[in-house]
GROMACS .gro file of C-alpha atoms in nm:
model
  331
    1PHE     CA    1  -6.156   1.788   3.049
    2ASN     CA    2  -5.797   1.662   3.056
    3SER     CA    3  -5.616   1.577   2.733
    4THR     CA    4  -5.659   1.200   2.779
    5TYR     CA    5  -6.038   1.232   2.801
    6ILE     CA    6  -6.057   1.463   2.501
    7TYR     CA    7  -5.845   1.231   2.291
    8LEU     CA    8  -6.055   0.926   2.378
    9LEU     CA    9  -6.375   1.119   2.306
   10LEU     CA   10  -6.250   1.231   1.965
   11HIS     CA   11  -6.134   0.877   1.891
   12VAL     CA   12  -6.486   0.745   1.955
   13PHE     CA   13  -6.644   1.016   1.741
   14LEU     CA   14  -6.409   0.960   1.449
   15THR     CA   15  -6.414   0.581   1.448
   16THR     CA   16  -6.792   0.562   1.475
   17GLY     CA   17  -6.847   0.819   1.201
   18ILE     CA   18  -7.043   1.055   1.424
   19LEU     CA   19  -6.828   1.354   1.334
   20THR     CA   20  -6.733   1.255   0.982
   21ASN     CA   21  -7.096   1.206   0.882
   22ALA     CA   22  -7.216   1.523   1.048
   23VAL     CA   23  -6.960   1.784   0.946
   24ASP     CA   24  -6.790   1.903   0.632
   25PRO     CA   25  -6.447   1.772   0.517
   26ILE     CA   26  -6.256   2.081   0.635
   27THR     CA   27  -6.393   2.050   0.987
   28THR     CA   28  -6.318   1.678   0.981
   29THR     CA   29  -5.957   1.747   0.883
   30VAL     CA   30  -5.917   1.994   1.168
   31VAL     CA   31  -6.066   1.749   1.416
   32VAL     CA   32  -5.846   1.464   1.291
   33GLY     CA   33  -5.539   1.688   1.322
   34LEU     CA   34  -5.643   1.791   1.673
   35GLY     CA   35  -5.693   1.428   1.768
   36ALA     CA   36  -5.350   1.331   1.634
   37THR     CA   37  -5.182   1.617   1.822
   38LEU     CA   38  -5.357   1.523   2.144
   39GLY     CA   39  -5.270   1.162   2.083
   40ARG     CA   40  -4.898   1.244   2.056
   41THR     CA   41  -4.920   1.456   2.370
   42VAL     CA   42  -5.084   1.175   2.566
   43TRP     CA   43  -4.838   0.920   2.425
   44ASN     CA   44  -4.536   1.133   2.524
   45TYR     CA   45  -4.683   1.185   2.868
   46LEU     CA   46  -4.746   0.818   2.937
   47ARG     CA   47  -4.442   0.671   2.763
   48GLU     CA   48  -4.082   0.788   2.798
   49SER     CA   49  -3.989   1.045   2.536
   50CYS     CA   50  -3.727   1.312   2.485
   51ILE     CA   51  -3.918   1.592   2.661
   52PRO     CA   52  -3.854   1.772   2.994
   53LYS     CA   53  -4.096   1.546   3.180
   54TRP     CA   54  -3.858   1.256   3.116
   55VAL     CA   55  -3.523   1.429   3.057
   56ASN     CA   56  -3.468   1.705   3.312
   57TYR     CA   57  -3.141   1.764   3.498
   58ASN     CA   58  -3.156   1.794   3.878
   59ALA     CA   59  -2.836   1.974   3.982
   60LYS     CA   60  -2.929   1.985   4.351
   61GLY     CA   61  -3.012   1.617   4.343
   62LEU     CA   62  -2.675   1.523   4.195
   63GLU     CA   63  -2.494   1.743   4.447
   64ALA     CA   64  -2.680   1.581   4.737
   65ASP     CA   65  -2.619   1.229   4.604
   66LEU     CA   66  -2.247   1.287   4.556
   67GLU     CA   67  -2.219   1.431   4.905
   68SER     CA   68  -2.416   1.162   5.087
   69LYS     CA   69  -2.355   0.846   4.882
   70LEU     CA   70  -2.005   0.870   4.732
   71PHE     CA   71  -1.728   0.828   4.987
   72GLY     CA   72  -1.361   0.927   4.974
   73GLN     CA   73  -1.374   1.091   4.633
   74HIS     CA   74  -1.341   1.465   4.690
   75ILE     CA   75  -1.173   1.521   4.351
   76ALA     CA   76  -1.418   1.314   4.147
   77SER     CA   77  -1.724   1.464   4.320
   78ARG     CA   78  -1.616   1.819   4.246
   79ILE     CA   79  -1.529   1.750   3.881
   80ILE     CA   80  -1.845   1.552   3.809
   81LEU     CA   81  -2.078   1.809   3.962
   82LYS     CA   82  -1.919   2.107   3.786
   83ALA     CA   83  -1.877   1.931   3.452
   84VAL     CA   84  -2.229   1.788   3.433
   85SER     CA   85  -2.401   2.099   3.572
   86GLY     CA   86  -2.215   2.330   3.336
   87PHE     CA   87  -2.287   2.110   3.038
   88MET     CA   88  -2.655   2.052   3.111
   89SER     CA   89  -2.721   2.423   3.171
   90ASN     CA   90  -2.579   2.508   2.829
   91GLU     CA   91  -2.846   2.495   2.559
   92ASN     CA   92  -2.585   2.518   2.285
   93PRO     CA   93  -2.269   2.329   2.387
   94LYS     CA   94  -1.984   2.323   2.138
   95LYS     CA   95  -1.927   1.949   2.174
   96PRO     CA   96  -2.058   1.649   2.369
   97LEU     CA   97  -1.946   1.606   2.729
   98VAL     CA   98  -1.675   1.339   2.746
   99LEU     CA   99  -1.564   1.207   3.085
  100SER     CA  100  -1.304   0.937   3.141
  101LEU     CA  101  -1.327   0.784   3.490
  102HIS     CA  102  -1.024   0.596   3.621
  103GLY     CA  103  -0.940   0.401   3.933
  104TRP     CA  104  -0.930   0.065   4.098
  105THR     CA  105  -1.230  -0.166   4.126
  106GLY     CA  106  -1.489  -0.064   4.384
  107THR     CA  107  -1.396   0.303   4.407
  108GLY     CA  108  -1.725   0.434   4.263
  109LYS     CA  109  -1.689   0.476   3.886
  110ASN     CA  110  -2.000   0.278   3.790
  111PHE     CA  111  -2.188   0.421   4.086
  112VAL     CA  112  -2.119   0.779   3.975
  113SER     CA  113  -2.244   0.697   3.625
  114GLU     CA  114  -2.568   0.575   3.782
  115LEU     CA  115  -2.602   0.892   3.990
  116ILE     CA  116  -2.558   1.108   3.680
  117ALA     CA  117  -2.822   0.907   3.491
  118GLU     CA  118  -3.066   0.918   3.783
  119ASN     CA  119  -3.042   1.297   3.801
  120ILE     CA  120  -3.091   1.355   3.428
  121PHE     CA  121  -3.339   1.088   3.325
  122LYS     CA  122  -3.659   1.017   3.514
  123GLU     CA  123  -3.611   0.646   3.445
  124GLY     CA  124  -3.247   0.657   3.553
  125MET     CA  125  -3.037   0.368   3.426
  126ASP     CA  126  -3.356   0.208   3.290
  127SER     CA  127  -3.407   0.499   3.052
  128LYS     CA  128  -3.403   0.408   2.685
  129TYR     CA  129  -3.173   0.707   2.638
  130VAL     CA  130  -2.900   0.558   2.859
  131HIS     CA  131  -2.683   0.306   2.677
  132VAL     CA  132  -2.422   0.086   2.844
  133PHE     CA  133  -2.152  -0.097   2.648
  134THR     CA  134  -1.936  -0.361   2.815
  135SER     CA  135  -1.627  -0.466   2.625
  136GLU     CA  136  -1.640  -0.839   2.696
  137LEU     CA  137  -2.013  -0.856   2.620
  138HIS     CA  138  -2.055  -0.625   2.322
  139PHE     CA  139  -1.706  -0.640   2.164
  140PRO     CA  140  -1.568  -0.984   2.256
  141HIS     CA  141  -1.375  -1.079   1.940
  142SER     CA  142  -1.080  -0.874   1.817
  143SER     CA  143  -1.119  -1.029   1.470
  144GLN     CA  144  -1.455  -0.853   1.432
  145SER     CA  145  -1.328  -0.508   1.521
  146ASP     CA  146  -1.433  -0.354   1.188
  147THR     CA  147  -1.785  -0.489   1.228
  148TYR     CA  148  -1.803  -0.351   1.582
  149LYS     CA  149  -1.694  -0.008   1.461
  150THR     CA  150  -1.973   0.006   1.206
  151GLN     CA  151  -2.233  -0.122   1.452
  152LEU     CA  152  -2.121   0.125   1.718
  153GLN     CA  153  -2.143   0.420   1.480
  154GLN     CA  154  -2.490   0.318   1.365
  155TRP     CA  155  -2.611   0.264   1.721
  156ILE     CA  156  -2.493   0.603   1.840
  157LYS     CA  157  -2.624   0.786   1.535
  158GLY     CA  158  -2.965   0.619   1.559
  159ASN     CA  159  -3.010   0.692   1.927
  160VAL     CA  160  -2.887   1.051   1.918
  161SER     CA  161  -3.122   1.111   1.624
  162GLU     CA  162  -3.407   1.007   1.854
  163CYS     CA  163  -3.286   1.209   2.155
  164GLY     CA  164  -2.999   1.456   2.152
  165ARG     CA  165  -2.962   1.423   2.531
  166SER     CA  166  -2.859   1.059   2.506
  167MET     CA  167  -2.597   0.915   2.742
  168PHE     CA  168  -2.344   0.647   2.647
  169ILE     CA  169  -2.141   0.457   2.907
  170PHE     CA  170  -1.845   0.244   2.800
  171ASP     CA  171  -1.746   0.006   3.079
  172GLU     CA  172  -1.426  -0.201   3.094
  173MET     CA  173  -1.237   0.035   2.867
  174ASP     CA  174  -0.915  -0.136   2.978
  175LYS     CA  175  -1.041  -0.451   2.799
  176MET     CA  176  -1.150  -0.280   2.478
  177HIS     CA  177  -0.965  -0.355   2.157
  178PRO     CA  178  -0.721  -0.073   2.067
  179GLY     CA  179  -0.858   0.155   1.797
  180LEU     CA  180  -1.223   0.060   1.842
  181ILE     CA  181  -1.317   0.371   2.038
  182ASP     CA  182  -1.157   0.591   1.770
  183SER     CA  183  -1.447   0.498   1.543
  184ILE     CA  184  -1.671   0.740   1.735
  185LYS     CA  185  -1.423   1.029   1.730
  186PRO     CA  186  -1.630   1.235   1.481
  187TYR     CA  187  -1.927   1.226   1.721
  188LEU     CA  188  -1.716   1.373   2.002
  189ASP     CA  189  -1.560   1.652   1.799
  190TYR     CA  190  -1.657   2.017   1.749
  191TYR     CA  191  -1.900   1.960   1.463
  192ASP     CA  192  -2.233   2.136   1.435
  193LYS     CA  193  -2.390   1.837   1.259
  194LEU     CA  194  -2.280   1.517   1.091
  195ASP     CA  195  -2.516   1.389   0.820
  196GLY     CA  196  -2.787   1.609   0.965
  197VAL     CA  197  -2.743   1.488   1.324
  198SER     CA  198  -2.607   1.701   1.610
  199TYR     CA  199  -2.421   1.516   1.884
  200ARG     CA  200  -2.341   1.823   2.092
  201LYS     CA  201  -2.589   1.752   2.372
  202ALA     CA  202  -2.490   1.388   2.426
  203ILE     CA  203  -2.280   1.259   2.715
  204PHE     CA  204  -2.008   0.996   2.678
  205ILE     CA  205  -1.856   0.831   2.985
  206PHE     CA  206  -1.559   0.592   2.975
  207LEU     CA  207  -1.491   0.368   3.275
  208SER     CA  208  -1.153   0.207   3.320
  209ASN     CA  209  -0.916   0.051   3.572
  210ALA     CA  210  -0.628   0.177   3.357
  211GLY     CA  211  -0.426   0.443   3.535
  212GLY     CA  212  -0.537   0.304   3.870
  213GLU     CA  213  -0.183   0.216   3.973
  214SER     CA  214  -0.063   0.571   3.909
  215ILE     CA  215  -0.346   0.706   4.124
  216VAL     CA  216  -0.266   0.460   4.403
  217ASP     CA  217   0.104   0.548   4.392
  218ILE     CA  218   0.030   0.916   4.443
  219ALA     CA  219  -0.223   0.848   4.718
  220LEU     CA  220   0.033   0.624   4.891
  221ASP     CA  221   0.302   0.893   4.863
  222PHE     CA  222   0.072   1.142   5.034
  223TRP     CA  223  -0.006   0.891   5.308
  224LYS     CA  224   0.362   0.809   5.367
  225ALA     CA  225   0.438   1.181   5.391
  226GLY     CA  226   0.171   1.213   5.660
  227ARG     CA  227  -0.047   1.430   5.439
  228SER     CA  228  -0.428   1.410   5.424
  229ARG     CA  229  -0.583   1.260   5.112
  230GLU     CA  230  -0.796   1.575   5.089
  231GLU     CA  231  -0.474   1.762   5.005
  232ILE     CA  232  -0.449   1.570   4.677
  233LYS     CA  233  -0.554   1.796   4.391
  234LEU     CA  234  -0.656   1.724   4.034
  235ARG     CA  235  -0.332   1.881   3.913
  236ASP     CA  236  -0.138   1.616   4.108
  237LEU     CA  237  -0.306   1.341   3.906
  238GLU     CA  238  -0.445   1.461   3.573
  239THR     CA  239  -0.126   1.479   3.367
  240VAL     CA  240   0.014   1.154   3.507
  241LEU     CA  241  -0.321   0.986   3.452
  242SER     CA  242  -0.371   1.097   3.091
  243LEU     CA  243  -0.016   0.994   2.998
  244SER     CA  244  -0.055   0.660   3.172
  245VAL     CA  245  -0.379   0.586   2.986
  246PHE     CA  246  -0.247   0.708   2.650
  247ASN     CA  247   0.067   0.493   2.671
  248ASN     CA  248  -0.099   0.182   2.816
  249LYS     CA  249  -0.173  -0.077   2.547
  250LYS     CA  250  -0.440  -0.230   2.771
  251SER     CA  251  -0.628   0.094   2.839
  252GLY     CA  252  -0.862   0.097   2.537
  253LEU     CA  253  -0.752   0.459   2.494
  254TRP     CA  254  -0.401   0.360   2.389
  255HIS     CA  255  -0.270   0.617   2.140
  256THR     CA  256  -0.627   0.720   2.071
  257SER     CA  257  -0.702   1.038   1.880
  258LEU     CA  258  -0.958   1.123   2.149
  259ILE     CA  259  -0.669   1.211   2.379
  260ASP     CA  260  -0.439   1.336   2.107
  261LYS     CA  261  -0.706   1.581   1.987
  262ASN     CA  262  -0.808   1.680   2.344
  263LEU     CA  263  -1.164   1.553   2.304
  264VAL     CA  264  -1.179   1.408   2.656
  265ASP     CA  265  -1.300   1.694   2.874
  266PHE     CA  266  -1.189   1.547   3.207
  267PHE     CA  267  -0.981   1.254   3.323
  268VAL     CA  268  -1.146   1.187   3.657
  269PRO     CA  269  -0.933   1.005   3.916
  270PHE     CA  270  -1.096   0.782   4.179
  271LEU     CA  271  -0.875   0.740   4.483
  272PRO     CA  272  -0.831   0.406   4.663
  273LEU     CA  273  -1.064   0.377   4.961
  274GLU     CA  274  -0.951   0.364   5.321
  275TYR     CA  275  -1.098   0.164   5.610
  276HIS     CA  276  -1.344   0.431   5.725
  277HIS     CA  277  -1.473   0.476   5.369
  278VAL     CA  278  -1.558   0.106   5.352
  279VAL     CA  279  -1.742   0.139   5.684
  280GLN     CA  280  -1.941   0.430   5.535
  281CYS     CA  281  -2.028   0.216   5.231
  282ALA     CA  282  -2.156  -0.063   5.456
  283MET     CA  283  -2.361   0.180   5.667
  284ASN     CA  284  -2.514   0.333   5.355
  285GLU     CA  285  -2.596  -0.008   5.208
  286MET     CA  286  -2.783  -0.100   5.525
  287LYS     CA  287  -2.978   0.224   5.496
  288VAL     CA  288  -3.061   0.150   5.131
  289ARG     CA  289  -3.195  -0.189   5.236
  290GLY     CA  290  -3.425  -0.024   5.486
  291HIS     CA  291  -3.228  -0.142   5.791
  292GLU     CA  292  -3.105   0.065   6.082
  293PRO     CA  293  -2.732   0.124   6.014
  294ASP     CA  294  -2.524  -0.078   6.261
  295LEU     CA  295  -2.166   0.042   6.314
  296ASN     CA  296  -2.059  -0.289   6.468
  297VAL     CA  297  -2.176  -0.482   6.163
  298ALA     CA  298  -2.011  -0.229   5.932
  299ASP     CA  299  -1.684  -0.271   6.122
  300GLU     CA  300  -1.708  -0.650   6.090
  301VAL     CA  301  -1.757  -0.619   5.716
  302ALA     CA  302  -1.464  -0.379   5.678
  303ARG     CA  303  -1.230  -0.599   5.885
  304ASP     CA  304  -1.305  -0.891   5.655
  305LEU     CA  305  -1.168  -0.713   5.348
  306VAL     CA  306  -0.814  -0.724   5.212
  307PHE     CA  307  -0.607  -0.407   5.255
  308PHE     CA  308  -0.260  -0.297   5.148
  309PRO     CA  309   0.016  -0.233   5.235
  310LYS     CA  310  -0.038  -0.551   5.436
  311SER     CA  311   0.127  -0.431   5.754
  312GLU     CA  312  -0.053  -0.094   5.771
  313ARG     CA  313  -0.381  -0.197   5.601
  314VAL     CA  314  -0.438   0.149   5.449
  315PHE     CA  315  -0.628   0.096   5.124
  316ALA     CA  316  -0.901  -0.160   5.048
  317VAL     CA  317  -0.793  -0.371   4.750
  318LYS     CA  318  -1.149  -0.404   4.617
  319GLY     CA  319  -1.289  -0.086   4.766
  320CYS     CA  320  -1.663  -0.120   4.826
  321LYS     CA  321  -1.706  -0.377   4.549
  322THR     CA  322  -1.798  -0.672   4.773
  323ILE     CA  323  -1.989  -0.483   5.042
  324GLN     CA  324  -2.333  -0.608   4.933
  325SER     CA  325  -2.238  -0.975   4.943
  326LYS     CA  326  -2.049  -0.932   5.271
  327LEU     CA  327  -2.352  -0.774   5.432
  328ASP     CA  328  -2.563  -1.071   5.328
  329TYR     CA  329  -2.330  -1.285   5.539
  330TYR     CA  330  -2.318  -1.059   5.846
  331THR     CA  331  -2.686  -0.960   5.863
   0.00000   0.00000   0.00000
């Protein structure tokens, strides 16, 4: 018999009194305990819970997704794969994984967050252990900043208490009220436990357009010098990026102790996308929709986008942000 059948059989016996009337109290207690254990097992199997069936990192899957679905981001792909794989393979990390993703709109920051979630949680972004906060939706009023801080702390504590492998994504960090994110600093630090709760296995991801201009400037310098974008290294961007974010009053991480105390593990730069990257995005979107990728259509979509510098048309202003809606028009 499988566990579901056994549980249902025991449930019938116990509720009808067949077992309780026929056996002694000790046996009844054992049977009731067995039924409860089987019940929890069945419940955890059928409904999402914090067990390997539902939370199980797929390193090969993430590697394949980054390689085949994320375009023009050789630096981000490498950092994300190594950071997430190293963290998830560690059963006793010293602190939560904290990633801060930066770049212009449409370069892949949200998309990468989805890929990470899909390769950790069986339910992906629909998992109850993946939590997305958007500044304008969840923290709209600066006058209520103190209330937001308390709510945010309670939300994180409650969810990590339920599942240590929880994931928190903070979108639109550049629109977040200064100081708000500092309220969760204790949860990102090197503490074993806080009020009986360990946050060491959680993942925190910050998404921001802040620092995007610094990234674009460096990418443009490489292009003007006739150098390949693949020559750009993390060391060319990381220091400039962290300083830009720390000193930008609109970054959400302005003068934050998270940077000051080195609690952000990686500042991940997303480079501006070039024409052929946009074409790749369009081709991939057609594939996702179940259509045969059409290079001519992809070229039409790419030509319709705005690029800069205007004369050379090197970088797409909105990256792949509007590809889906453009395809609706061309197909």
